[in-house]
CSV table of C-alpha atoms in Angstrom, one decimal:
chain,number,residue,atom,x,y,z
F,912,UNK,CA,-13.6,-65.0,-34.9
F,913,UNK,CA,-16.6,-64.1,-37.6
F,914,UNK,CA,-15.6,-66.7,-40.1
F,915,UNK,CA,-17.7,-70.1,-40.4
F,916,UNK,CA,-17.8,-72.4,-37.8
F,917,UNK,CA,-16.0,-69.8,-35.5
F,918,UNK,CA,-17.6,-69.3,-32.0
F,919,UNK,CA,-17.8,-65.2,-32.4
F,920,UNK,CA,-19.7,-66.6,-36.5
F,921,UNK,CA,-22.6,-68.8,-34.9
F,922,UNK,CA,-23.5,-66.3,-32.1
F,923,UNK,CA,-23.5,-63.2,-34.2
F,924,UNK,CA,-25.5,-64.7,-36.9
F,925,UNK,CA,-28.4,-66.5,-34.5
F,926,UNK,CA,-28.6,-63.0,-32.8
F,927,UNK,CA,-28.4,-60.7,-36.1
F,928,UNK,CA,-30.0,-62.8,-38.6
F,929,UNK,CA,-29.3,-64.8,-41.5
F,930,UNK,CA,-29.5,-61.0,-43.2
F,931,UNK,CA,-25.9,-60.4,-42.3
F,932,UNK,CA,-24.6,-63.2,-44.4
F,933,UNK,CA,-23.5,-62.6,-48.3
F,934,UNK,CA,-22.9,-66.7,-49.5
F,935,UNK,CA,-22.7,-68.2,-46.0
F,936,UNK,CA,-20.1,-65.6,-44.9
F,937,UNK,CA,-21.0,-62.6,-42.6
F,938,UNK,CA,-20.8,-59.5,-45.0
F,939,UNK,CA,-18.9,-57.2,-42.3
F,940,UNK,CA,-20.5,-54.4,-44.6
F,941,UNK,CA,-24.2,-55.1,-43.8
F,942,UNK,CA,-23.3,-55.7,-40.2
F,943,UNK,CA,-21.6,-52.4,-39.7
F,944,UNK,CA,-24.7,-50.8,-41.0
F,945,UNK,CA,-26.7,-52.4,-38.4
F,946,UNK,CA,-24.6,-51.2,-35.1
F,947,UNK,CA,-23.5,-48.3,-36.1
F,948,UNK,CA,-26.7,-46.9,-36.7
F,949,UNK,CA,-28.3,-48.4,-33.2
F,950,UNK,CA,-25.5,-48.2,-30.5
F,951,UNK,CA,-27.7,-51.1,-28.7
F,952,UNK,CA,-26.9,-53.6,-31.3
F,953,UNK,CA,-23.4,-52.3,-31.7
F,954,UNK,CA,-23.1,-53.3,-28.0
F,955,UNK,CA,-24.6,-56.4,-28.2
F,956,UNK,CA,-22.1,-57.3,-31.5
F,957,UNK,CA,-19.3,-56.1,-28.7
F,958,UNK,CA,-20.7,-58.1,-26.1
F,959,UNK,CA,-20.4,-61.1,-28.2
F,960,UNK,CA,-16.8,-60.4,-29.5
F,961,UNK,CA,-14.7,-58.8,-26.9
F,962,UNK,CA,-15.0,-61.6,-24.6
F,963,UNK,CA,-13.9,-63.8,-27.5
F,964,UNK,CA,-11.4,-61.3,-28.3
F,965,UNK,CA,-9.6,-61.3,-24.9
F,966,UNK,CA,-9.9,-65.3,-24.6
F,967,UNK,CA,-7.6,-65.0,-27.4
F,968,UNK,CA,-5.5,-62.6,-25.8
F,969,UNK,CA,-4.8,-64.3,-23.2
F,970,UNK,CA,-4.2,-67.5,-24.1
F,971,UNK,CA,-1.7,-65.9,-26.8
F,972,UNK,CA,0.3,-64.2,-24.0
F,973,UNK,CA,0.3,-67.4,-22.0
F,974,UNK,CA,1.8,-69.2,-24.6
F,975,UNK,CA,4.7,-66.8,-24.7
F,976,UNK,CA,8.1,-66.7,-22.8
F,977,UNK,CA,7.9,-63.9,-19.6
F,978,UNK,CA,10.4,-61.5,-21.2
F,979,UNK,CA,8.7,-61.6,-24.8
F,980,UNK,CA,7.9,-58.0,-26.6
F,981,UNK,CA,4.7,-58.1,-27.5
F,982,UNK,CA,2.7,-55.8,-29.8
F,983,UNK,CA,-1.0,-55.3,-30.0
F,984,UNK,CA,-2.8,-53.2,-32.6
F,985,UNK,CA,-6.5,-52.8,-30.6
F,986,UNK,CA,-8.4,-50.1,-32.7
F,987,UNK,CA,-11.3,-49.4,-29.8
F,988,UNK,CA,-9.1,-50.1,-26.5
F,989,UNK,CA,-10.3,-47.1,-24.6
F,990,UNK,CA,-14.2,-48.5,-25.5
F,991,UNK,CA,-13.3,-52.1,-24.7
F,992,UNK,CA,-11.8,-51.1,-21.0
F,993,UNK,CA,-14.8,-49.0,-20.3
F,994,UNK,CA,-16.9,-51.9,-20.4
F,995,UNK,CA,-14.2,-54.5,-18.7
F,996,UNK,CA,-11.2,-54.6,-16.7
F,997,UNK,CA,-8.3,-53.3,-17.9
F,998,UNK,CA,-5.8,-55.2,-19.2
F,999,UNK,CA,-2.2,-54.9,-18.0
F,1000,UNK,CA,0.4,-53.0,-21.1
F,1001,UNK,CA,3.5,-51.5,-20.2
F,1002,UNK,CA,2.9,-49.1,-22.7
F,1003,UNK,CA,-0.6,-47.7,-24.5
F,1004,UNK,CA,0.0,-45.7,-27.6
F,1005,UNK,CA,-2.7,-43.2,-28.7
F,1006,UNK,CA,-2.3,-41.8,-32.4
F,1007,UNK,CA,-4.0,-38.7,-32.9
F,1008,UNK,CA,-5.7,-37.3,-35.8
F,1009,UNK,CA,-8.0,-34.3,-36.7
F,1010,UNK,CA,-11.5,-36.0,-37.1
F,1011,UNK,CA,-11.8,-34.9,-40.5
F,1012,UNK,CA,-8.3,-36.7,-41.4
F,1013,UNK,CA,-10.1,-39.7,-40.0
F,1014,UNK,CA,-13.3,-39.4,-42.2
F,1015,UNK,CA,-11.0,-38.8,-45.2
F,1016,UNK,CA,-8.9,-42.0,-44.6
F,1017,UNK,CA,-12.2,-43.7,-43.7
F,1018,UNK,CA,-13.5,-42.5,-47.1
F,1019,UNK,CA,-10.6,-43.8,-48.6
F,1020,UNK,CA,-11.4,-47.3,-47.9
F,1021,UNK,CA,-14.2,-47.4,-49.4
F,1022,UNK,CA,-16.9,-45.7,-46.6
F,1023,UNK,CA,-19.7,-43.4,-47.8
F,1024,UNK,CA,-18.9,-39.9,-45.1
F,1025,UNK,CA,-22.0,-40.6,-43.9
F,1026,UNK,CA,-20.9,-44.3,-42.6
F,1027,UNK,CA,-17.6,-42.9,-41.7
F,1028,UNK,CA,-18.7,-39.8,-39.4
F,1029,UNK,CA,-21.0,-42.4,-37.6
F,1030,UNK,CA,-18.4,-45.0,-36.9
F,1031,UNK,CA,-16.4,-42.0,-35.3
F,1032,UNK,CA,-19.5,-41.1,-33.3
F,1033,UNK,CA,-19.7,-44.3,-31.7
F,1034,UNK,CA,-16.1,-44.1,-30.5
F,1035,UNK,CA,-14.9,-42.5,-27.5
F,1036,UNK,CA,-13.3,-39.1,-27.5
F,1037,UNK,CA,-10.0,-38.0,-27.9
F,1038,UNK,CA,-10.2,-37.1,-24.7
F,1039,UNK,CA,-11.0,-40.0,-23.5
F,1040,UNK,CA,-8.5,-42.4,-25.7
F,1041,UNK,CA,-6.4,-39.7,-24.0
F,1042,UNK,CA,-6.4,-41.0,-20.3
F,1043,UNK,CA,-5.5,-44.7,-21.3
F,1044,UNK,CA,-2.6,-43.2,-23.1
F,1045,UNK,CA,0.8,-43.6,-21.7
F,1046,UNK,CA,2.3,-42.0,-25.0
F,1047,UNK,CA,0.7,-40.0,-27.9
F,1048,UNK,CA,1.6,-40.2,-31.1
F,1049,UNK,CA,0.5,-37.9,-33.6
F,1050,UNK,CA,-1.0,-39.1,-36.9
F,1051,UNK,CA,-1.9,-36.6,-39.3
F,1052,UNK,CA,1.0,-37.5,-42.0
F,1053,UNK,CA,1.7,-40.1,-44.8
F,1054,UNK,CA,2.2,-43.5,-43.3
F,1055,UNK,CA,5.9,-43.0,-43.4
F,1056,UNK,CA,5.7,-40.4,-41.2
F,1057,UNK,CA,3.6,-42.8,-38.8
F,1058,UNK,CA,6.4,-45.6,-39.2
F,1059,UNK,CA,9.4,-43.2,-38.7
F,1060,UNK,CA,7.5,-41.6,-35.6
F,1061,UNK,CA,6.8,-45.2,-34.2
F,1062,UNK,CA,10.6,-46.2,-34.9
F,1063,UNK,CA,11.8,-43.3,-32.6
F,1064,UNK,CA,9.2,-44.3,-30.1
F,1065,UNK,CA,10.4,-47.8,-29.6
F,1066,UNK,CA,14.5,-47.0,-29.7
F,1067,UNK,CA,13.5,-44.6,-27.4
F,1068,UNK,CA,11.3,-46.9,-25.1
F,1069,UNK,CA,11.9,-50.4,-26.5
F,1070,UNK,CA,15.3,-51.0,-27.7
F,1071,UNK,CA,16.7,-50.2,-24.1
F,1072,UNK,CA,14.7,-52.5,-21.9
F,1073,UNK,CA,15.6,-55.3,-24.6
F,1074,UNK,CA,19.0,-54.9,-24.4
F,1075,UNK,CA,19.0,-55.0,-20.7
C-alpha cells in the first residue's frame, strides 16, 4: 500500500513531501515522526490509507468461498470504526496489556520511549478497544503464552463451528 507505484505511495508522498522518502521509498520512520507528534497529520495519513485498506478488505473476502475462516490481524480497529462503519466479524479479539508492557515491547523494536508512549497516546483506550471486543485476551506473557491462550480460544470458538 506505501511501496512505489502503489495508490496509498503516490498520495502519501504528494501530501507529506518528498521528506518522507529515504532512496525513493517512504522511510515509515520519518513518517511516524510526523503524525504521531501532530494527530491532524496522523489523520490525514489515516484518511488516505484506511479507505485503501478496506478496498482491500473487501475485495479479499469477496474472493473467498461463504463458509471460509478468515483471520485478520488489524492493530487500530477500535480507531478505524470510530471514524467509519463498522465492519461485520463474528468475533473481535482484544489482547490486553499493562501500558508499560506495551512501551517495553515497543522499545524492544527499536522505538526511543519517548516515540513509543506517543504512539500509545494516539490510540484509543483500553476502555474503549474494550466495547468492540467480543473476547479478551490477555497479553502480558511470552509469546507462547499469547499462542497457547489463542489456541484454547479458537478450539473453544472455532473448531466447533468448522466441524459443523
Amino acid at each position: 500500500m506505501l511501496e512505489r507505484g502503489e495508490n496509498g505511495y503516490n498520495e502519501v508522498v504528494a501530501y507529506f513531501g518528498d521528506e518522507i522518502l529515504n532512496e525513493g521509498q517512504i522511510d515509515r520512520k520519518k513518517l511516524a515522526e510526523i503524525v504521531f507528534n501532530d494527530s491532524k497529520q496522523l489523520e490525514v495519513l489515516e484518511s488516505i490509507t484506511h479507505p485503501l485498506i478496506r478496498a482491500k478488505f473487501v475485495s479479499e473476502m469477496r474472493a473467498l468461498p461463504e463458509n471460509a475462516v478468515v483471520v485478520y490481524e488489524i492493530p487500530l480497529l477500535a480507531e478505524s470504526i470510530s471514524r467509519q462503519k463498522q465492519l461485520d466479524f463474528d468475533h473481535v479479539i482484544v489482547l490486553e496489556s499493562h501500558v508499560e508492557i506495551r512501551v517495553t515491547r515497543l522499545i524492544e523494536r527499536g522505538l526511543s520511549a519517548k516515540e513509543a508512549q506517543l504512539r500509545i497516546a494516539n490510540q484509543h483506550s483500553d476502555e474503549q478497544r474494550k466495547e468492540i471486543a467480543t473476547h479478551l485476551i490477555k497479553n502480558e506473557g511470552s509469546l507462547e503464552e499469547l499462542i497457547n491462550a489463542l489456541s484454547q480460544w479458537w478450539s473453544k470458538f472455532i473448531s466447533p463451528e468448522i466441524a459443523k
